[in-house]
Coordinates of N, CA and C in Angstrom, one line a residue:
M1 N -71.0 280.7 239.0 CA -71.2 279.9 237.8 C -70.7 280.6 236.6
K2 N -70.0 279.9 235.8 CA -69.4 280.5 234.6 C -70.6 280.5 233.5
D3 N -70.4 281.4 232.5 CA -71.4 281.6 231.4 C -71.4 280.3 230.6
N4 N -70.4 279.6 230.5 CA -70.3 278.4 229.6 C -70.8 277.2 230.3
D5 N -71.1 277.2 231.6 CA -71.6 276.0 232.3 C -73.0 275.7 231.8
K6 N -73.2 274.4 231.7 CA -74.5 274.0 231.0 C -75.5 273.9 232.2
I7 N -76.7 274.5 231.9 CA -77.8 274.4 232.9 C -78.9 273.5 232.4
K8 N -79.2 272.6 233.2 CA -80.3 271.7 232.8 C -81.6 272.4 233.0
T9 N -82.5 272.4 232.0 CA -83.7 273.1 232.1 C -84.9 272.1 231.6
L10 N -86.0 272.5 232.0 CA -87.3 271.7 231.6 C -88.2 272.7 230.8
G11 N -88.8 272.2 229.9 CA -89.8 272.9 229.2 C -91.1 272.2 229.3
F12 N -92.1 272.8 228.8 CA -93.5 272.2 228.9 C -93.5 270.7 228.3
K13 N -92.7 270.5 227.3 CA -92.7 269.1 226.7 C -92.1 268.0 227.6
E14 N -91.2 268.5 228.5 CA -90.7 267.5 229.5 C -91.4 267.4 230.8
M15 N -92.3 268.3 231.0 CA -93.0 268.3 232.3 C -94.3 267.4 232.2
H16 N -94.6 266.9 233.4 CA -95.9 266.1 233.6 C -97.1 267.0 233.3
P17 N -98.1 266.5 232.6 CA -99.3 267.3 232.3 C -99.8 267.9 233.6
M18 N -99.8 267.3 234.8 CA -100.3 268.0 236.0 C -99.5 269.2 236.4
Q19 N -98.2 269.1 236.1 CA -97.3 270.3 236.4 C -97.7 271.4 235.5
V20 N -97.9 271.2 234.2 CA -98.2 272.2 233.3 C -99.5 272.8 233.7
D21 N -100.6 271.9 234.0 CA -101.8 272.4 234.4 C -101.8 273.3 235.7
A22 N -100.9 272.9 236.6 CA -100.8 273.6 237.9 C -100.2 275.0 237.6
L23 N -99.2 275.1 236.7 CA -98.5 276.4 236.5 C -99.5 277.3 235.7
V24 N -100.2 276.7 234.7 CA -101.2 277.5 233.9 C -102.4 278.0 234.8
D25 N -102.8 277.1 235.7 CA -103.8 277.5 236.7 C -103.4 278.7 237.5
L26 N -102.1 278.6 238.0 CA -101.7 279.7 238.8 C -101.5 281.0 238.1
I27 N -101.1 280.9 236.9 CA -101.0 282.1 236.0 C -102.4 282.7 235.8
N28 N -103.4 281.8 235.5 CA -104.7 282.2 235.2 C -105.3 283.0 236.5
R29 N -105.1 282.3 237.7 CA -105.6 282.9 238.9 C -105.0 284.3 239.2
A30 N -103.7 284.4 238.9 CA -103.0 285.7 239.0 C -103.5 286.8 238.2
L31 N -103.7 286.4 236.9 CA -104.3 287.3 235.9 C -105.7 287.7 236.3
N32 N -106.5 286.7 236.7 CA -107.9 287.1 237.1 C -107.9 288.0 238.3
L33 N -107.0 287.8 239.3 CA -106.9 288.7 240.5 C -106.5 290.1 240.0
A34 N -105.6 290.2 239.1 CA -105.1 291.5 238.7 C -106.2 292.2 238.0
C35 N -107.0 291.5 237.1 CA -108.1 292.1 236.4 C -109.2 292.6 237.4
M36 N -109.4 291.9 238.6 CA -110.3 292.3 239.5 C -110.1 293.6 240.2
T37 N -108.7 294.0 240.2 CA -108.3 295.3 240.8 C -108.8 296.4 240.0
G38 N -108.9 296.2 238.6 CA -109.2 297.3 237.7 C -108.1 298.3 237.4
D39 N -106.9 298.0 238.0 CA -105.8 298.8 237.8 C -104.9 298.3 236.6
E40 N -104.9 299.2 235.6 CA -104.2 298.7 234.3 C -102.8 298.5 234.5
E41 N -102.1 299.2 235.4 CA -100.7 299.0 235.7 C -100.4 297.7 236.3
I42 N -101.3 297.2 237.2 CA -101.1 295.9 237.8 C -101.4 294.9 236.8
I43 N -102.5 295.0 236.0 CA -102.8 294.0 235.0 C -101.6 293.9 234.0
Q44 N -101.0 295.0 233.6 CA -99.9 294.9 232.6 C -98.7 294.2 233.2
E45 N -98.5 294.5 234.6 CA -97.3 293.9 235.2 C -97.4 292.4 235.3
I46 N -98.7 292.0 235.7 CA -98.9 290.5 235.8 C -98.9 289.8 234.5
E47 N -99.5 290.5 233.5 CA -99.4 289.9 232.1 C -98.0 289.8 231.7
Q48 N -97.1 290.8 231.8 CA -95.8 290.7 231.4 C -95.0 289.6 232.2
S49 N -95.2 289.5 233.5 CA -94.5 288.5 234.2 C -95.0 287.1 233.8
S50 N -96.3 287.0 233.5 CA -96.8 285.7 233.1 C -96.3 285.3 231.7
D51 N -96.2 286.3 230.9 CA -95.7 286.0 229.5 C -94.2 285.6 229.6
E52 N -93.4 286.2 230.4 CA -92.0 285.8 230.6 C -91.9 284.4 231.1
V53 N -92.7 284.0 232.0 CA -92.6 282.7 232.6 C -93.1 281.6 231.5
I54 N -94.1 281.9 230.8 CA -94.6 281.0 229.8 C -93.5 280.8 228.7
H55 N -92.8 281.9 228.2 CA -91.8 281.9 227.3 C -90.5 281.1 227.8
L56 N -90.3 281.2 229.1 CA -89.2 280.5 229.7 C -89.3 279.0 229.7
F57 N -90.5 278.5 229.7 CA -90.8 277.1 229.6 C -91.2 276.7 228.2
G58 N -90.9 277.5 227.2 CA -91.1 277.1 225.8 C -92.5 277.3 225.2
G59 N -93.3 278.1 225.9 CA -94.6 278.4 225.4 C -94.6 279.5 224.5
N60 N -95.8 279.8 224.0 CA -96.0 281.0 223.0 C -96.3 282.3 223.7
G61 N -96.4 282.3 225.0 CA -96.7 283.6 225.7 C -98.1 283.7 226.2
V62 N -98.4 284.9 226.8 CA -99.7 285.3 227.4 C -100.1 286.6 226.9
S63 N -101.3 286.7 226.6 CA -101.9 288.1 226.4 C -103.2 288.2 227.1
V64 N -103.6 289.3 227.5 CA -104.8 289.6 228.3 C -105.8 290.4 227.4
K65 N -107.0 289.9 227.3 CA -108.1 290.6 226.6 C -109.2 290.8 227.7
I66 N -109.6 292.0 227.9 CA -110.6 292.3 228.9 C -111.9 292.7 228.2
D67 N -112.9 291.8 228.6 CA -114.3 292.1 228.1 C -115.1 292.7 229.2
V68 N -115.7 293.8 228.9 CA -116.6 294.5 229.9 C -118.0 294.2 229.5
H69 N -118.8 293.7 230.4 CA -120.2 293.4 230.1 C -121.1 294.4 230.9

């Protein structure tokens, strides 16, 4: 593929709400599982990957805040 070839892409605005919900749910579950490990390296890796995916679809990104009770 040449650099100047047009690639058709979808963003959140073009996606069906159920598709957006499914993607966000998947990311939420991945982040929850990463947090359950207690391993900061794993949490940061999943947070970074999730952030990149959300940006690719035109979102604002992802950040993780861990509350300890």
